[in-house]
Amino acid sequence: MLKRLLGFFSSSIAIDLGTANTLVYMQGKGIILNEPSMVALAVDKSGMGKKILAVGQAAKTMLGKTPGQIEVIRPMKDGVIADFNVTEQMIKYFIKKVANQKRLMSVPPTIVICVPCGSTQVERRAIKDSALAAGARRVEIIEEGMAAAIGAGLPVESPRASMVVDIGGGTTEVGVISLGGLVYANSIRVAGDRLDEVITNHIRSKHGLLIGDATAEEVKKQIGSAHPDADNGEMEIRGRSVYDGLPKKVTISSSEIRGALSDALEQMITAVKQALELTPPELSADLMDSGIVLTGGGALLRGLATLISQATHLEVIIAEDPLLCVAKGCGMALDHLASNNVYLSRTR
Ligand SMILES: Nc1ncnc2c1ncn2[C@@H]1O[C@H](COP(=O)(O)OP(=O)(O)OP(=O)(O)O)[C@@H](O)[C@H]1O
Ligand SMILES: [Mg+2]
């Protein structure tokens, strides 16, 4: 009875602490939170410090529209913690939110949390410490590529190789998995955020129009394209003229955006090709059958699967619900925790 009660109050959770989005998976319940990794900060009454005004979706709605004393920040950058204090507060807020929703967790939970495979020991420690400071009793780390593969439903335990490419906001993770482990893993800091940045710079330099982050992301989602077959018409974009500071609009085509994105996409392709070059030959042979699976929000960029397929001569498929794969995979690793630890990183 006591055990059941403790279990009830301390349901363990898995967190996909992403650069763009944070998802929380609760054992037995699935994904119960999915919000932007954003925090709105306001100058406090003393004028010296800052207090948290809003977190997650509520903070995102303020993006680019705040008065001077309020700023919306993203405490994660390039897949790692850029602002330790704010990240800790954000994790605390999300844990409290799911606890309130489910009226659970008077005892701090076990947390499985993912990190990019390229993150340093110091960066991993920072993520772990954030979760501990947020109230976790025990924190386990899993590499994002592994979590993505598990969440995408790849046969990770099998002796046949699978390849996953997870394109998030901050990092693109390339992983080759066989027999429950990562045979090859690489992470580059070129992903969705870089594409937004490239779009912003292109529109400023070619059209003299300043746009905000939210508009750049919207352009990418609506008319962003990686391959001519996937071009998707035109879009009217509004912003501020760099010349006279007045509101201005321009119409941009999908093919123009494709041209602007090409260098960044080429870097992703290079990372994938490098993974193929460094994969042991027996496993390479498997990949000819199994192909490449794309996860993460970046997988939804129009034409990206076709572009990668043409560059590698392999079949490329987009996982079901690519934005949820890492969280699902972290959750499945959590479910395995009691029985074995094979999926977890050795970081302590
Ligand atoms: N339809 C779409 N087309 C192109 N990009 C998209 C689309 N939908 C979402 N994205 C992009 O996907 C990214 C977010 O993906 P995801 O939530 O997987 O990242 P994350 O896990 O937060 O980041 P990371 O794993 O790098 O820490 C954002 O850059 C977003 O703009
Ligand atoms: Mg991610």
Tab-separated table of C-alpha atoms and ligand atoms in Angstrom:
chain	number	residue	atom	x	y	z
A	1	MET	CA	0.000	0.000	0.000
A	2	LEU	CA	2.771	2.401	1.037
A	3	LYS	CA	4.675	1.522	-2.130
A	4	ARG	CA	1.613	2.214	-4.243
A	5	LEU	CA	1.065	5.521	-2.528
A	6	LEU	CA	4.676	6.564	-2.973
A	7	GLY	CA	4.511	5.513	-6.604
A	8	PHE	CA	1.389	7.610	-7.022
A	9	PHE	CA	2.951	10.708	-5.553
A	10	SER	CA	6.281	10.375	-7.239
A	11	SER	CA	5.457	9.423	-10.804
A	12	SER	CA	8.680	9.722	-12.708
A	13	ILE	CA	8.943	12.004	-15.684
A	14	ALA	CA	11.076	12.393	-18.795
A	15	ILE	CA	11.895	15.832	-20.161
A	16	ASP	CA	12.866	16.743	-23.695
A	17	LEU	CA	14.476	20.053	-22.804
A	18	GLY	CA	14.748	21.416	-26.317
A	19	THR	CA	16.114	24.695	-27.602
A	20	ALA	CA	12.731	25.490	-29.134
A	21	ASN	CA	10.239	23.323	-27.215
A	22	THR	CA	10.103	21.525	-23.885
A	23	LEU	CA	8.010	18.363	-23.600
A	24	VAL	CA	7.256	16.385	-20.475
A	25	TYR	CA	6.342	12.704	-20.518
A	26	MET	CA	4.866	11.094	-17.432
A	27	GLN	CA	5.055	7.385	-16.807
A	28	GLY	CA	1.737	5.777	-17.579
A	29	LYS	CA	0.293	9.016	-18.988
A	30	GLY	CA	2.381	9.869	-22.060
A	31	ILE	CA	3.227	13.436	-23.110
A	32	ILE	CA	1.451	15.804	-20.755
A	33	LEU	CA	3.176	19.103	-21.522
A	34	ASN	CA	4.433	20.616	-24.767
A	35	GLU	CA	5.399	24.290	-24.620
A	36	PRO	CA	7.949	26.665	-26.151
A	37	SER	CA	11.221	26.905	-24.148
A	38	MET	CA	10.705	30.596	-23.516
A	39	VAL	CA	10.598	32.817	-20.460
A	40	ALA	CA	9.375	36.411	-20.186
A	41	LEU	CA	11.350	38.439	-17.640
A	42	ALA	CA	10.441	41.845	-16.206
A	43	VAL	CA	12.558	44.262	-14.209
A	44	ASP	CA	11.432	43.933	-10.562
A	45	LYS	CA	10.278	46.762	-8.275
A	46	SER	CA	13.788	47.500	-7.005
A	47	GLY	CA	14.902	47.995	-10.602
A	48	MET	CA	17.944	45.806	-9.883
A	49	GLY	CA	16.846	42.229	-10.527
A	50	LYS	CA	14.457	40.469	-12.858
A	51	LYS	CA	11.385	38.429	-12.083
A	52	ILE	CA	9.656	35.834	-14.180
A	53	LEU	CA	6.485	37.108	-15.754
A	54	ALA	CA	5.499	34.182	-17.953
A	55	VAL	CA	6.860	30.819	-19.102
A	56	GLY	CA	6.188	28.651	-22.153
A	57	GLN	CA	3.254	29.453	-24.447
A	58	ALA	CA	2.330	32.557	-22.453
A	59	ALA	CA	5.864	33.918	-22.944
A	60	LYS	CA	5.869	33.085	-26.671
A	61	THR	CA	2.759	35.177	-27.302
A	62	MET	CA	4.712	38.179	-25.956
A	63	LEU	CA	7.669	37.592	-28.292
A	64	GLY	CA	8.715	40.715	-30.195
A	65	LYS	CA	5.847	42.748	-28.730
A	66	THR	CA	7.132	43.608	-25.257
A	67	PRO	CA	7.709	47.089	-23.779
A	68	GLY	CA	11.266	48.009	-22.727
A	69	GLN	CA	11.160	46.612	-19.178
A	70	ILE	CA	10.060	43.142	-20.320
A	71	GLU	CA	12.146	40.720	-22.366
A	72	VAL	CA	11.366	37.275	-23.709
A	73	ILE	CA	14.373	34.996	-23.641
A	74	ARG	CA	15.155	31.460	-24.669
A	75	PRO	CA	17.378	30.065	-21.922
A	76	MET	CA	18.586	27.210	-24.144
A	77	LYS	CA	20.798	27.943	-27.112
A	78	ASP	CA	22.385	25.487	-29.544
A	79	GLY	CA	20.846	22.658	-27.523
A	80	VAL	CA	22.580	23.614	-24.263
A	81	ILE	CA	21.937	25.913	-21.353
A	82	ALA	CA	22.768	29.531	-22.106
A	83	ASP	CA	21.240	30.908	-18.891
A	84	PHE	CA	21.459	28.511	-15.961
A	85	ASN	CA	19.207	30.424	-13.544
A	86	VAL	CA	16.396	30.954	-15.993
A	87	THR	CA	16.586	27.337	-17.236
A	88	GLU	CA	16.272	26.097	-13.668
A	89	GLN	CA	13.255	28.349	-13.094
A	90	MET	CA	11.709	27.163	-16.354
A	91	ILE	CA	12.139	23.471	-15.442
A	92	LYS	CA	10.702	24.168	-11.979
A	93	TYR	CA	7.720	25.913	-13.517
A	94	PHE	CA	7.001	23.042	-15.933
A	95	ILE	CA	7.382	20.390	-13.200
A	96	LYS	CA	5.024	22.348	-10.946
A	97	LYS	CA	2.562	22.739	-13.792
A	98	VAL	CA	2.376	19.000	-14.530
A	99	ALA	CA	2.240	18.242	-10.793
A	100	ASN	CA	-0.711	20.604	-10.375
A	101	GLN	CA	-2.432	19.241	-13.456
A	102	LYS	CA	-2.154	15.683	-12.221
A	103	ARG	CA	-2.208	16.499	-8.501
A	104	LEU	CA	0.929	14.420	-8.139
A	105	MET	CA	4.474	14.400	-6.945
A	106	SER	CA	4.767	15.562	-3.399
A	107	VAL	CA	7.980	13.517	-3.508
A	108	PRO	CA	10.430	14.811	-6.144
A	109	PRO	CA	10.506	12.496	-9.132
A	110	THR	CA	13.119	10.635	-11.084
A	111	ILE	CA	13.797	12.568	-14.257
A	112	VAL	CA	15.251	11.298	-17.512
A	113	ILE	CA	16.443	14.275	-19.514
A	114	CYS	CA	18.043	14.400	-22.930
A	115	VAL	CA	21.171	16.227	-24.099
A	116	PRO	CA	22.751	16.664	-27.548
A	117	CYS	CA	25.448	14.032	-28.082
A	118	GLY	CA	27.965	16.794	-28.779
A	119	SER	CA	27.452	18.489	-25.421
A	120	THR	CA	30.464	18.610	-23.120
A	121	GLN	CA	30.624	17.051	-19.644
A	122	VAL	CA	30.271	20.547	-18.199
A	123	GLU	CA	27.140	21.194	-20.253
A	124	ARG	CA	25.679	17.818	-19.228
A	125	ARG	CA	26.442	18.549	-15.601
A	126	ALA	CA	24.689	21.920	-15.931
A	127	ILE	CA	21.526	20.267	-17.266
A	128	LYS	CA	21.643	17.633	-14.542
A	129	ASP	CA	22.179	20.248	-11.828
A	130	SER	CA	19.263	22.297	-13.167
A	131	ALA	CA	16.936	19.323	-12.866
A	132	LEU	CA	18.250	18.466	-9.389
A	133	ALA	CA	17.844	22.074	-8.262
A	134	ALA	CA	14.321	21.992	-9.666
A	135	GLY	CA	13.500	19.218	-7.183
A	136	ALA	CA	14.385	15.911	-8.826
A	137	ARG	CA	15.561	13.098	-6.585
A	138	ARG	CA	17.460	11.315	-9.327
A	139	VAL	CA	18.406	12.523	-12.791
A	140	GLU	CA	19.477	10.323	-15.691
A	141	ILE	CA	20.819	11.605	-18.982
A	142	ILE	CA	20.029	10.186	-22.419
A	143	GLU	CA	21.521	11.307	-25.703
A	144	GLU	CA	19.066	12.990	-28.034
A	145	GLY	CA	19.909	10.801	-31.042
A	146	MET	CA	19.180	7.661	-29.042
A	147	ALA	CA	15.939	9.090	-27.680
A	148	ALA	CA	14.876	10.172	-31.174
A	149	ALA	CA	15.514	6.669	-32.564
A	150	ILE	CA	13.569	4.969	-29.774
A	151	GLY	CA	10.715	7.474	-30.094
A	152	ALA	CA	10.581	7.032	-33.871
A	153	GLY	CA	9.999	3.327	-33.305
A	154	LEU	CA	13.298	2.163	-34.836
A	155	PRO	CA	14.411	-1.347	-33.888
A	156	VAL	CA	17.230	-0.044	-31.679
A	157	GLU	CA	17.848	-3.399	-29.958
A	158	SER	CA	18.306	-5.242	-33.213
A	159	PRO	CA	21.776	-6.068	-34.622
A	160	ARG	CA	20.707	-4.321	-37.832
A	161	ALA	CA	21.710	-0.665	-38.055
A	162	SER	CA	19.251	2.230	-38.128
A	163	MET	CA	20.060	5.845	-38.825
A	164	VAL	CA	18.229	8.781	-37.331
A	165	VAL	CA	18.651	12.484	-38.066
A	166	ASP	CA	16.974	14.726	-35.482
A	167	ILE	CA	16.697	18.320	-36.656
A	168	GLY	CA	15.646	20.493	-33.743
A	169	GLY	CA	15.865	24.227	-33.119
A	170	GLY	CA	19.485	24.330	-31.947
A	171	THR	CA	21.126	21.115	-33.106
A	172	THR	CA	20.988	18.509	-35.824
A	173	GLU	CA	21.855	15.130	-34.341
A	174	VAL	CA	22.936	12.258	-36.525
A	175	GLY	CA	22.973	8.812	-34.955
A	176	VAL	CA	23.565	5.270	-36.143
A	177	ILE	CA	22.146	2.713	-33.732
A	178	SER	CA	22.707	-1.011	-33.434
A	179	LEU	CA	22.240	-3.458	-30.548
A	180	GLY	CA	20.799	-0.836	-28.207
A	181	GLY	CA	23.684	1.626	-28.492
A	182	LEU	CA	24.914	4.521	-30.602
A	183	VAL	CA	27.575	3.204	-32.987
A	184	TYR	CA	28.064	6.699	-34.346
A	185	ALA	CA	26.766	10.010	-33.052
A	186	ASN	CA	27.423	13.533	-34.138
A	187	SER	CA	25.752	16.812	-33.438
A	188	ILE	CA	26.122	20.071	-35.324
A	189	ARG	CA	24.829	23.405	-34.177
A	190	VAL	CA	22.983	24.072	-37.398
A	191	ALA	CA	19.226	23.453	-37.232
A	192	GLY	CA	15.885	25.291	-37.269
A	193	ASP	CA	17.122	28.430	-35.497
A	194	ARG	CA	19.932	28.848	-38.013
A	195	LEU	CA	17.425	28.604	-40.860
A	196	ASP	CA	15.360	31.396	-39.228
A	197	GLU	CA	18.503	33.504	-38.856
A	198	VAL	CA	19.453	32.964	-42.490
A	199	ILE	CA	15.943	34.037	-43.597
A	200	THR	CA	16.090	37.185	-41.428
A	201	ASN	CA	19.504	38.140	-42.833
A	202	HIS	CA	18.467	37.466	-46.413
A	203	ILE	CA	15.315	39.585	-46.168
A	204	ARG	CA	17.252	42.417	-44.554
A	205	SER	CA	20.088	42.455	-47.050
A	206	LYS	CA	18.110	41.763	-50.251
A	207	HIS	CA	14.885	43.630	-49.485
A	208	GLY	CA	15.858	46.155	-46.821
A	209	LEU	CA	13.201	44.755	-44.496
A	210	LEU	CA	13.704	44.048	-40.807
A	211	ILE	CA	11.602	41.176	-39.494
A	212	GLY	CA	11.253	39.576	-36.069
A	213	ASP	CA	12.047	35.977	-35.070
A	214	ALA	CA	8.399	34.925	-35.128
A	215	THR	CA	7.966	36.183	-38.723
A	216	ALA	CA	11.150	34.445	-39.892
A	217	GLU	CA	9.894	31.145	-38.453
A	218	GLU	CA	6.508	31.644	-40.106
A	219	VAL	CA	8.198	32.256	-43.482
A	220	LYS	CA	10.205	29.050	-43.045
A	221	LYS	CA	7.122	27.005	-42.185
A	222	GLN	CA	4.921	28.466	-44.929
A	223	ILE	CA	7.230	28.808	-47.915
A	224	GLY	CA	10.541	27.381	-46.707
A	225	SER	CA	11.793	24.755	-49.133
A	226	ALA	CA	14.796	22.503	-49.508
A	227	HIS	CA	14.058	21.126	-52.975
A	228	PRO	CA	12.535	22.635	-56.158
A	229	ASP	CA	9.789	19.975	-56.197
A	230	ALA	CA	8.641	21.242	-52.809
A	231	ASP	CA	8.474	24.972	-53.581
A	232	ASN	CA	5.272	26.478	-52.291
A	233	GLY	CA	4.343	29.757	-53.988
A	234	GLU	CA	4.819	33.190	-52.497
A	235	MET	CA	4.178	35.021	-49.264
A	236	GLU	CA	3.690	38.652	-48.306
A	237	ILE	CA	6.060	39.564	-45.500
A	238	ARG	CA	5.635	42.593	-43.253
A	239	GLY	CA	8.285	44.331	-41.194
A	240	ARG	CA	10.151	47.618	-40.855
A	241	SER	CA	12.142	49.263	-43.611
A	242	VAL	CA	15.865	49.596	-42.874
A	243	TYR	CA	15.910	52.795	-44.949
A	244	ASP	CA	13.197	54.986	-43.410
A	245	GLY	CA	12.071	52.926	-40.406
A	246	LEU	CA	8.484	52.791	-41.674
A	247	PRO	CA	6.320	49.662	-41.860
A	248	LYS	CA	6.842	47.939	-45.194
A	249	LYS	CA	5.802	44.748	-46.971
A	250	VAL	CA	7.460	42.657	-49.651
A	251	THR	CA	6.451	39.509	-51.508
A	252	ILE	CA	8.950	36.670	-51.431
A	253	SER	CA	8.913	33.403	-53.321
A	254	SER	CA	9.579	29.945	-52.039
A	255	SER	CA	12.431	29.439	-54.512
A	256	GLU	CA	14.150	32.591	-53.243
A	257	ILE	CA	13.990	31.259	-49.665
A	258	ARG	CA	15.309	27.907	-50.904
A	259	GLY	CA	18.338	29.694	-52.359
A	260	ALA	CA	18.956	31.480	-49.062
A	261	LEU	CA	18.714	28.250	-47.065
A	262	SER	CA	20.965	26.198	-49.308
A	263	ASP	CA	24.288	26.739	-47.476
A	264	ALA	CA	22.846	25.826	-44.076
A	265	LEU	CA	21.112	22.759	-45.543
A	266	GLU	CA	24.396	21.753	-47.171
A	267	GLN	CA	25.978	21.652	-43.718
A	268	MET	CA	23.287	19.227	-42.567
A	269	ILE	CA	23.889	17.058	-45.640
A	270	THR	CA	27.646	17.066	-44.929
A	271	ALA	CA	26.969	15.850	-41.370
A	272	VAL	CA	24.816	13.001	-42.699
A	273	LYS	CA	27.401	12.008	-45.326
A	274	GLN	CA	30.146	12.071	-42.715
A	275	ALA	CA	28.101	9.684	-40.571
A	276	LEU	CA	27.717	7.334	-43.526
A	277	GLU	CA	31.462	7.468	-44.233
A	278	LEU	CA	32.317	6.627	-40.635
A	279	THR	CA	29.768	3.839	-40.201
A	280	PRO	CA	31.368	0.358	-40.203
A	281	PRO	CA	30.766	-1.374	-43.562
A	282	GLU	CA	28.545	-4.173	-42.210
A	283	LEU	CA	26.216	-1.578	-40.754
A	284	SER	CA	26.346	0.595	-43.890
A	285	ALA	CA	24.987	-2.357	-45.788
A	286	ASP	CA	21.999	-2.469	-43.400
A	287	LEU	CA	21.312	1.215	-44.010
A	288	MET	CA	20.768	0.484	-47.703
A	289	ASP	CA	17.646	-1.395	-46.607
A	290	SER	CA	16.560	0.591	-43.591
A	291	GLY	CA	17.312	4.079	-44.924
A	292	ILE	CA	17.290	7.237	-42.813
A	293	VAL	CA	14.542	8.410	-40.480
A	294	LEU	CA	14.090	12.139	-39.834
A	295	THR	CA	12.760	13.450	-36.512
A	296	GLY	CA	12.509	16.877	-34.844
A	297	GLY	CA	10.583	19.918	-36.095
A	298	GLY	CA	13.141	20.559	-38.840
A	299	ALA	CA	12.106	17.280	-40.489
A	300	LEU	CA	8.930	19.118	-41.520
A	301	LEU	CA	10.799	21.552	-43.776
A	302	ARG	CA	9.354	21.007	-47.229
A	303	GLY	CA	11.567	18.957	-49.526
A	304	LEU	CA	14.229	18.168	-46.913
A	305	ALA	CA	13.644	14.415	-47.047
A	306	THR	CA	13.959	14.507	-50.856
A	307	LEU	CA	17.143	16.589	-50.669
A	308	ILE	CA	18.795	14.181	-48.198
A	309	SER	CA	17.641	11.187	-50.203
A	310	GLN	CA	19.145	12.555	-53.429
A	311	ALA	CA	22.425	13.380	-51.693
A	312	THR	CA	22.808	9.960	-50.069
A	313	HIS	CA	20.982	7.639	-52.487
A	314	LEU	CA	19.126	6.208	-49.492
A	315	GLU	CA	15.447	6.126	-48.705
A	316	VAL	CA	14.562	8.932	-46.270
A	317	ILE	CA	11.347	8.916	-44.317
A	318	ILE	CA	9.883	11.386	-41.845
A	319	ALA	CA	8.927	9.779	-38.537
A	320	GLU	CA	5.336	9.973	-37.371
A	321	ASP	CA	4.884	13.095	-35.197
A	322	PRO	CA	8.529	14.167	-35.603
A	323	LEU	CA	8.225	16.893	-32.955
A	324	LEU	CA	7.283	14.288	-30.328
A	325	CYS	CA	9.856	11.559	-31.035
A	326	VAL	CA	12.565	12.637	-28.573
A	327	ALA	CA	10.073	13.070	-25.715
A	328	LYS	CA	8.471	9.704	-26.471
A	329	GLY	CA	11.930	8.089	-26.641
A	330	CYS	CA	12.998	9.663	-23.320
A	331	GLY	CA	9.758	8.367	-21.853
A	332	MET	CA	10.365	4.861	-23.145
A	333	ALA	CA	13.904	4.963	-21.694
A	334	LEU	CA	12.335	5.979	-18.380
A	335	ASP	CA	9.995	2.998	-18.572
A	336	HIS	CA	13.081	0.791	-19.083
A	337	LEU	CA	14.943	2.336	-16.177
A	338	ALA	CA	13.800	-0.213	-13.642
A	339	SER	CA	14.845	-3.163	-15.768
A	340	ASN	CA	18.011	-1.979	-17.524
A	341	ASN	CA	20.019	1.145	-18.205
A	342	VAL	CA	21.300	0.430	-21.686
A	343	TYR	CA	19.914	3.533	-23.323
A	344	LEU	CA	21.254	6.009	-20.818
A	345	SER	CA	24.442	8.016	-21.151
A	346	ARG	CA	27.292	7.154	-18.789
A	347	THR	CA	27.549	10.808	-17.675
A	348	ARG	CA	27.494	11.212	-13.931
B	1	LIG	N1	6.601	22.893	-40.601
B	1	LIG	C1	7.866	23.190	-40.268
B	1	LIG	N2	8.773	23.459	-41.228
B	1	LIG	C2	10.041	23.773	-40.920
B	1	LIG	N3	10.508	23.851	-39.657
B	1	LIG	C3	9.632	23.601	-38.663
B	1	LIG	C4	8.284	23.246	-38.897
B	1	LIG	N4	7.657	23.055	-37.700
B	1	LIG	C5	8.597	23.279	-36.749
B	1	LIG	N5	9.776	23.598	-37.314
B	1	LIG	C6	11.033	23.958	-36.645
B	1	LIG	O1	11.444	22.920	-35.803
B	1	LIG	C7	12.243	23.476	-34.737
B	1	LIG	C8	11.768	22.936	-33.421
B	1	LIG	O2	11.898	21.558	-33.442
B	1	LIG	P1	12.052	20.726	-32.100
B	1	LIG	O3	10.936	21.022	-31.172
B	1	LIG	O4	12.287	19.321	-32.504
B	1	LIG	O5	13.386	21.393	-31.525
B	1	LIG	P2	13.986	21.278	-30.057
B	1	LIG	O6	13.908	19.872	-29.626
B	1	LIG	O7	13.340	22.285	-29.170
B	1	LIG	O8	15.495	21.735	-30.312
B	1	LIG	P3	16.869	20.946	-30.016
B	1	LIG	O9	16.586	19.507	-30.150
B	1	LIG	O10	17.826	21.449	-31.050
B	1	LIG	O11	17.262	21.388	-28.650
B	1	LIG	C9	12.072	24.988	-34.801
B	1	LIG	O12	13.224	25.561	-35.383
B	1	LIG	C10	10.860	25.146	-35.710
B	1	LIG	O13	10.889	26.376	-36.401
B	2	MG	MG	15.081	18.243	-29.748
